[in-house]
Short mmCIF file of C-alpha atoms in Angstrom, two decimals:
data_model
loop_
_atom_site.label_atom_id
_atom_site.label_comp_id
_atom_site.label_asym_id
_atom_site.label_seq_id
_atom_site.Cartn_x
_atom_site.Cartn_y
_atom_site.Cartn_z
CA MET A 1 -17.87 -18.00 4.05
CA ASN A 2 -21.09 -15.99 4.29
CA GLU A 3 -21.29 -12.19 4.53
CA THR A 4 -21.70 -12.18 8.30
CA ASP A 5 -18.60 -14.33 8.74
CA ARG A 6 -16.65 -12.09 6.35
CA SER A 7 -17.66 -8.99 8.27
CA GLU A 8 -16.59 -10.61 11.51
CA SER A 9 -13.20 -11.65 10.03
CA VAL A 10 -12.62 -8.07 8.89
CA ARG A 11 -13.50 -6.75 12.38
CA MET A 12 -11.10 -9.21 14.02
CA ILE A 13 -8.36 -8.29 11.52
CA ARG A 14 -8.84 -4.60 12.30
CA ASP A 15 -8.80 -5.21 16.05
CA SER A 16 -5.60 -7.28 15.78
CA VAL A 17 -3.71 -4.37 14.23
CA GLY A 18 -4.00 -2.63 17.58
CA ALA A 19 -1.30 -4.98 18.87
CA ILE A 20 1.36 -3.03 16.97
CA ALA A 21 -0.52 0.12 15.99
CA PRO A 22 -2.99 1.35 18.65
CA VAL A 23 -5.68 3.66 17.36
CA GLY A 24 -4.58 7.23 17.91
CA GLY A 25 -1.28 6.07 19.33
CA ASP A 26 1.90 8.14 19.22
CA LEU A 27 4.29 7.98 16.29
CA ASN A 28 7.55 7.83 18.16
CA ARG A 29 8.46 4.45 16.70
CA ILE A 30 7.75 5.73 13.19
CA ARG A 31 10.04 8.72 13.76
CA ALA A 32 12.80 6.52 15.10
CA LEU A 33 12.72 4.25 12.03
CA ARG A 34 13.28 7.11 9.61
CA GLY A 35 16.72 6.76 8.12
CA ASP A 36 17.11 3.22 9.43
CA SER A 37 19.25 1.09 7.10
CA ARG A 38 16.51 -1.54 6.71
CA GLY A 39 13.38 0.39 7.71
CA VAL A 40 12.00 -2.58 9.63
CA ASP A 41 11.74 -3.11 13.36
CA ARG A 42 12.45 -6.84 13.74
CA ALA A 43 10.58 -7.10 17.05
CA VAL A 44 7.46 -5.64 15.40
CA TRP A 45 7.96 -7.90 12.37
CA GLN A 46 7.94 -10.92 14.66
CA GLN A 47 4.66 -9.69 16.08
CA VAL A 48 3.29 -9.55 12.52
CA VAL A 49 4.45 -13.12 12.02
CA ASP A 50 2.95 -14.30 15.30
CA LEU A 51 -0.40 -12.69 14.46
CA GLY A 52 -0.52 -14.79 11.24
CA TRP A 53 -1.03 -11.87 8.89
CA LEU A 54 1.48 -13.18 6.39
CA THR A 55 -0.69 -16.30 5.88
CA LEU A 56 -3.78 -14.22 5.15
CA LEU A 57 -4.06 -15.11 1.44
CA LEU A 58 -2.65 -18.65 1.73
CA GLU A 59 -5.23 -21.42 1.38
CA GLU A 60 -6.21 -23.32 4.50
CA GLU A 61 -4.95 -26.60 3.08
CA ARG A 62 -1.52 -25.03 2.72
CA GLY A 63 -1.51 -23.81 6.33
CA GLY A 64 -2.90 -20.32 5.80
CA LEU A 65 -5.96 -18.40 6.94
CA GLY A 66 -7.71 -18.72 3.57
CA LEU A 67 -8.97 -15.15 3.56
CA GLY A 68 -8.91 -12.61 0.73
CA VAL A 69 -8.40 -9.10 -0.58
CA ARG A 70 -11.06 -7.62 1.71
CA GLU A 71 -9.08 -8.58 4.81
CA LEU A 72 -5.77 -7.59 3.17
CA ALA A 73 -7.17 -4.11 2.40
CA ALA A 74 -8.50 -3.84 5.95
CA ILE A 75 -5.01 -4.52 7.34
CA GLY A 76 -3.65 -1.99 4.92
CA GLU A 77 -6.10 0.64 6.09
CA GLU A 78 -5.30 0.19 9.74
CA LEU A 79 -1.57 0.22 9.07
CA GLY A 80 -1.95 3.37 7.03
CA ALA A 81 -3.76 5.11 9.89
CA ALA A 82 -0.68 4.42 12.05
CA LEU A 83 1.89 4.96 9.25
CA VAL A 84 3.40 1.52 9.90
CA PRO A 85 6.38 1.27 7.50
CA GLU A 86 6.91 -2.49 7.54
CA PRO A 87 5.88 -4.18 4.24
CA VAL A 88 3.15 -6.32 5.75
CA THR A 89 0.70 -6.44 2.84
CA ALA A 90 3.49 -6.63 0.27
CA VAL A 91 4.90 -9.76 1.82
CA ALA A 92 1.48 -11.29 2.51
CA ALA A 93 0.55 -10.84 -1.13
CA MET A 94 3.64 -12.77 -2.27
CA VAL A 95 3.37 -15.74 0.15
CA PRO A 96 0.89 -17.75 -2.03
CA LEU A 97 3.55 -17.78 -4.82
CA LEU A 98 6.14 -19.41 -2.56
CA GLU A 99 6.70 -23.04 -1.69
CA GLY A 100 8.76 -25.26 0.58
CA SER A 101 11.58 -23.94 2.76
CA ILE A 102 11.41 -20.47 1.20
CA ARG A 103 7.78 -20.01 2.24
CA GLN A 104 8.50 -21.36 5.68
CA SER A 105 11.37 -18.92 6.14
CA VAL A 106 9.06 -16.08 5.24
CA LEU A 107 6.33 -17.33 7.56
CA ASP A 108 8.68 -17.73 10.51
CA GLY A 109 10.02 -14.18 10.00
CA THR A 110 13.61 -14.98 9.06
CA LEU A 111 13.18 -13.94 5.40
CA ILE A 112 11.45 -10.87 3.98
CA VAL A 113 10.42 -11.11 0.35
CA VAL A 114 8.99 -8.19 -1.64
CA LEU A 115 7.80 -7.73 -5.17
CA ALA A 116 9.82 -5.95 -7.86
CA TRP A 117 7.54 -5.28 -10.85
CA ARG A 118 7.87 -1.77 -12.20
CA GLU A 119 10.02 -0.98 -15.23
CA THR A 120 10.76 2.10 -17.26
CA ASN A 121 9.13 0.57 -20.36
CA ALA A 122 5.42 0.00 -20.81
CA LYS A 123 6.01 -3.64 -21.72
CA PRO A 124 8.05 -5.88 -19.44
CA GLN A 125 11.66 -6.25 -20.61
CA THR A 126 12.97 -8.48 -17.79
CA ALA A 127 13.53 -11.98 -19.15
CA VAL A 128 14.76 -15.41 -17.99
CA GLN A 129 17.19 -17.52 -20.02
CA ASP A 130 18.88 -20.69 -18.93
CA GLY A 131 17.77 -20.23 -15.35
CA LYS A 132 19.11 -16.71 -15.06
CA VAL A 133 17.22 -13.41 -15.09
CA THR A 134 18.26 -10.15 -16.68
CA GLY A 135 16.56 -6.75 -16.45
CA THR A 136 16.02 -3.66 -14.35
CA LYS A 137 13.22 -2.94 -11.86
CA VAL A 138 12.61 0.57 -10.58
CA LEU A 139 10.86 2.08 -7.57
CA VAL A 140 11.02 -1.16 -5.61
CA ALA A 141 9.14 -0.45 -2.39
CA SER A 142 10.73 -1.63 0.89
CA ALA A 143 13.80 -2.70 -1.12
CA ALA A 144 16.08 -2.00 1.84
CA ALA A 145 14.20 -4.47 4.04
CA ALA A 146 14.13 -7.29 1.47
CA ASP A 147 16.25 -10.45 1.77
CA ALA A 148 14.91 -11.66 -1.59
CA PHE A 149 12.74 -10.36 -4.42
CA VAL A 150 9.82 -11.77 -6.41
CA ILE A 151 10.60 -10.56 -9.92
CA SER A 152 7.92 -10.29 -12.59
CA THR A 153 9.23 -11.35 -16.04
CA GLN A 154 7.89 -11.99 -19.53
CA SER A 155 7.48 -15.67 -18.67
CA GLY A 156 6.18 -15.45 -15.09
CA ALA A 157 7.55 -14.72 -11.65
CA VAL A 158 10.92 -15.78 -10.32
CA LEU A 159 12.60 -15.49 -6.94
CA VAL A 160 16.07 -13.88 -6.67
CA ASP A 161 18.22 -13.66 -3.55
CA ARG A 162 19.37 -10.16 -2.68
CA ASP A 163 22.98 -11.31 -2.32
CA ALA A 164 23.11 -13.42 -5.49
CA ASP A 165 25.78 -12.73 -8.11
CA GLY A 166 24.58 -10.35 -10.76
CA VAL A 167 22.22 -8.47 -8.41
CA GLU A 168 22.80 -4.79 -7.83
CA LEU A 169 20.53 -2.71 -5.59
CA ASP A 170 20.71 1.09 -5.62
CA LEU A 171 18.76 2.70 -2.76
CA LYS A 172 17.43 6.26 -2.68
CA ARG A 173 15.92 8.07 0.30
CA THR A 174 12.21 8.86 0.04
CA GLN A 175 10.19 11.76 1.51
CA ASP A 176 8.85 9.71 4.39
CA GLY A 177 12.32 8.69 5.57
CA GLY A 178 12.21 5.29 3.94
CA GLN A 179 14.06 3.94 0.90
CA SER A 180 13.13 2.96 -2.62
CA GLY A 181 15.36 0.82 -4.81
CA THR A 182 16.45 0.27 -8.36
CA LEU A 183 17.18 -3.41 -8.86
CA THR A 184 19.55 -4.34 -11.69
CA LEU A 185 19.74 -8.02 -12.64
CA ASN A 186 22.53 -9.28 -14.87
CA GLU A 187 22.16 -13.01 -15.40
CA ALA A 188 21.27 -13.56 -11.78
CA ALA A 189 20.37 -17.06 -10.64
CA CYS A 190 16.65 -17.41 -10.03
CA THR A 191 13.98 -19.85 -8.97
CA PRO A 192 10.77 -20.07 -11.05
CA LEU A 193 7.56 -19.53 -9.09
CA ALA A 194 4.14 -21.01 -9.78
CA GLY A 195 0.99 -18.90 -9.68
CA ASP A 196 -0.21 -15.70 -11.28
CA VAL A 197 1.83 -12.74 -10.03
CA GLY A 198 -0.65 -10.45 -11.82
CA SER A 199 -3.50 -11.55 -9.56
CA GLN A 200 -1.38 -10.98 -6.44
CA LEU A 201 -0.43 -7.55 -7.75
CA GLU A 202 -4.13 -6.68 -8.21
CA MET A 203 -4.78 -7.53 -4.54
CA LEU A 204 -1.67 -5.68 -3.41
CA ALA A 205 -2.81 -2.58 -5.31
CA LEU A 206 -6.12 -2.55 -3.45
CA ALA A 207 -4.32 -3.10 -0.13
CA HIS A 208 -2.17 -0.07 -1.08
CA CYS A 209 -5.37 1.91 -1.67
CA GLY A 210 -6.50 0.83 1.81
CA TYR A 211 -3.21 2.11 3.29
CA LEU A 212 -3.62 5.47 1.56
CA LEU A 213 -7.24 5.74 2.65
CA GLY A 214 -6.35 4.94 6.28
CA ALA A 215 -3.58 7.55 6.29
CA SER A 216 -5.85 10.11 4.63
CA GLU A 217 -8.73 9.60 7.07
CA ARG A 218 -6.40 9.91 10.09
CA ALA A 219 -4.89 13.09 8.61
CA PHE A 220 -8.35 14.49 8.00
CA ALA A 221 -9.42 13.72 11.58
CA MET A 222 -6.33 15.47 12.88
CA THR A 223 -7.08 18.47 10.73
CA LEU A 224 -10.68 18.70 11.98
CA ASP A 225 -9.40 18.60 15.53
CA TYR A 226 -6.97 21.45 14.77
CA LEU A 227 -9.76 23.56 13.23
CA GLY A 228 -11.54 23.44 16.58
CA ILE A 229 -8.45 24.40 18.55
CA ARG A 230 -6.71 27.08 16.52
CA LYS A 231 -8.16 30.56 16.95
CA GLN A 232 -8.02 33.73 14.86
CA PHE A 233 -9.84 36.98 15.59
CA GLY A 234 -11.02 35.37 18.84
CA ARG A 235 -12.82 32.49 17.05
CA PRO A 236 -11.91 28.86 16.20
CA ILE A 237 -10.88 28.82 12.56
CA GLY A 238 -13.29 25.94 12.03
CA SER A 239 -16.15 28.44 12.39
CA PHE A 240 -15.09 30.16 9.17
CA GLN A 241 -17.45 29.14 6.38
CA VAL A 242 -14.78 28.86 3.70
CA LEU A 243 -12.88 26.28 5.75
CA GLN A 244 -16.12 24.47 6.54
CA HIS A 245 -16.84 24.15 2.80
CA ARG A 246 -13.35 22.85 2.09
CA ALA A 247 -13.57 20.36 4.93
CA ALA A 248 -16.98 19.18 3.68
CA GLU A 249 -15.58 18.62 0.19
CA ALA A 250 -12.66 16.60 1.63
CA LYS A 251 -15.07 14.46 3.63
CA ILE A 252 -17.20 13.80 0.52
CA GLN A 253 -14.14 12.74 -1.47
CA LEU A 254 -13.12 10.35 1.29
CA ALA A 255 -16.61 8.80 1.30
CA ILE A 256 -16.56 8.40 -2.46
CA SER A 257 -13.08 6.86 -2.36
CA ARG A 258 -14.19 4.31 0.22
CA ALA A 259 -17.19 3.35 -1.91
CA VAL A 260 -15.05 2.96 -5.03
CA LEU A 261 -12.51 0.81 -3.16
CA ASP A 262 -15.25 -1.40 -1.75
CA GLU A 263 -16.62 -1.89 -5.25
CA ALA A 264 -13.18 -2.83 -6.56
CA ILE A 265 -12.69 -5.33 -3.73
CA LEU A 266 -16.10 -6.90 -4.54
CA ASP A 267 -15.10 -7.26 -8.21
CA VAL A 268 -11.94 -9.17 -7.25
CA GLU A 269 -13.77 -11.34 -4.73
CA GLN A 270 -16.41 -12.34 -7.26
CA ASN A 271 -13.71 -13.49 -9.67
CA GLY A 272 -15.17 -11.47 -12.55
CA ARG A 273 -13.55 -11.03 -15.91
CA SER A 274 -9.95 -9.85 -15.84
CA ARG A 275 -10.96 -6.77 -17.83
CA ASP A 276 -13.52 -5.82 -15.17
CA ARG A 277 -10.94 -6.24 -12.40
CA VAL A 278 -8.47 -4.09 -14.29
CA ARG A 279 -11.05 -1.34 -14.72
CA SER A 280 -12.29 -1.35 -11.10
CA GLY A 281 -8.71 -1.47 -9.81
CA SER A 282 -7.60 1.43 -11.97
CA ARG A 283 -10.61 3.42 -10.92
CA ALA A 284 -9.88 2.80 -7.23
CA ILE A 285 -6.19 3.72 -7.55
CA ALA A 286 -7.04 6.93 -9.44
CA ARG A 287 -9.76 7.97 -7.02
CA VAL A 288 -7.92 7.14 -3.78
CA SER A 289 -4.57 8.67 -4.84
CA ASP A 290 -6.30 11.93 -5.91
CA THR A 291 -8.20 12.08 -2.64
CA ALA A 292 -5.06 11.37 -0.61
CA MET A 293 -3.31 14.29 -2.24
CA LEU A 294 -6.33 16.55 -1.67
CA ILE A 295 -6.30 15.64 2.05
CA ALA A 296 -2.56 16.24 2.29
CA ARG A 297 -2.82 19.69 0.66
CA GLU A 298 -5.77 20.75 2.79
CA ALA A 299 -4.08 19.43 5.94
CA VAL A 300 -0.98 21.54 5.32
CA GLN A 301 -2.95 24.65 4.39
CA MET A 302 -5.36 24.41 7.31
CA HIS A 303 -2.60 23.74 9.83
CA GLY A 304 -0.63 26.69 8.51
CA ALA A 305 3.15 26.83 9.05
CA ILE A 306 3.23 23.99 11.58
CA GLY A 307 1.86 21.71 8.84
CA ILE A 308 5.31 21.62 7.20
CA THR A 309 7.33 21.22 10.36
CA ASP A 310 8.94 17.93 11.24
CA GLU A 311 7.76 18.04 14.84
CA HIS A 312 4.02 17.99 14.10
CA ASP A 313 2.50 14.57 13.30
CA ILE A 314 0.53 15.93 10.34
CA GLY A 315 3.82 16.39 8.50
CA LEU A 316 4.51 12.64 8.81
CA PHE A 317 1.17 11.86 7.17
CA CYS A 318 1.64 14.34 4.35
CA ARG A 319 5.12 12.97 3.61
CA LYS A 320 3.84 9.42 3.60
CA ILE A 321 1.02 10.30 1.20
CA LEU A 322 3.48 12.19 -1.05
CA THR A 323 5.72 9.11 -1.12
CA LEU A 324 3.03 6.54 -1.84
CA TYR A 325 0.26 8.13 -3.90
CA ASN A 326 1.88 7.25 -7.23
CA ALA A 327 3.20 3.80 -6.22
CA PHE A 328 0.79 2.04 -8.58
CA GLY A 329 0.83 4.68 -11.31
CA THR A 330 -0.43 8.22 -11.44
CA ALA A 331 -4.15 8.94 -11.31
CA SER A 332 -4.07 10.06 -14.96
CA ALA A 333 -2.24 6.90 -16.06
CA ASN A 334 -4.86 4.74 -14.28
CA ARG A 335 -7.67 6.72 -15.90
CA SER A 336 -6.04 6.11 -19.30
CA ARG A 337 -5.82 2.41 -18.45
CA TYR A 338 -9.51 2.43 -17.55
CA LEU A 339 -10.51 4.12 -20.81
CA ALA A 340 -8.27 1.82 -22.89
CA SER A 341 -10.02 -1.21 -21.35
CA LEU A 342 -13.44 0.27 -22.19
CA GLN A 343 -12.35 0.92 -25.75
CA MET A 344 -11.08 -2.61 -26.21
CA GLU A 345 -14.38 -4.05 -25.00
CA THR A 346 -16.38 -1.72 -27.27
CA ALA A 347 -14.24 -2.68 -30.25
CA ALA A 348 -14.72 -6.35 -29.48
#
């Protein structure tokens, strides 16, 4: 596919998101889902299925759209701008690892599968023996919505049913009204999966950056609007030079973050060395997460007291950013990962 075709596919993907998340639409549905036991609107999920987003990364010969990380990140960005809580990109990233009836159940919307990959140790401890998996996964995003989990292990990825014997899921409420899970596996029956879960995780991380960037840009636009409305001393507060400087700095950081994310996407698309992809991905995560937190802080400060109320939409964006900005590691951890990769290459 040439560059013109890729640009058109991205445009069409962005336009299709309007079916469930109109640009500038209200957030009543998002408010209603907070505290929901599953955190997923099944009617909306069926729309996601019907739009074909879950087949985005699946090869055409396997019945998919045969697209890539650029389109996945574009969906993430549009979903972030509307704070859509359903795990669209997380499920789409896992679909290429699935086969047969399991994949079909995911693609027809009857089964939701999410990835459980984070552990408390730097090196993976989760292991498979005699067809059963044992270990603990923490901070599992969208765990409440999952019917099954793709589990990363020392020997590759496996699929585990949520209701299987030996599976324990402990859910905790998050700042945005969703839930995060700790998944404990004690000799739980599992099904081995083919494919490289690491590659799918790389793409999911960049889609996550897209989501954060979309949420940040929407929050920034709302803040600029407020600066033109709110008055002090008979003047819009946006006319005060100190706030103009801070807004300009935020806009610059958003522009840099977009450029860094675009570069990381290009590195993955060009199938460069794994070390290069790790570096560009870490750089994007660090940059975008820092920028998202900057936007959230400035949004609250510039809105004043209403910025921390539950009734104002800006509070929803700030809570979402606070919940997600460390989902793929802190900015400092990703910078350390970047530097470690550089040092390994220099030593080699």
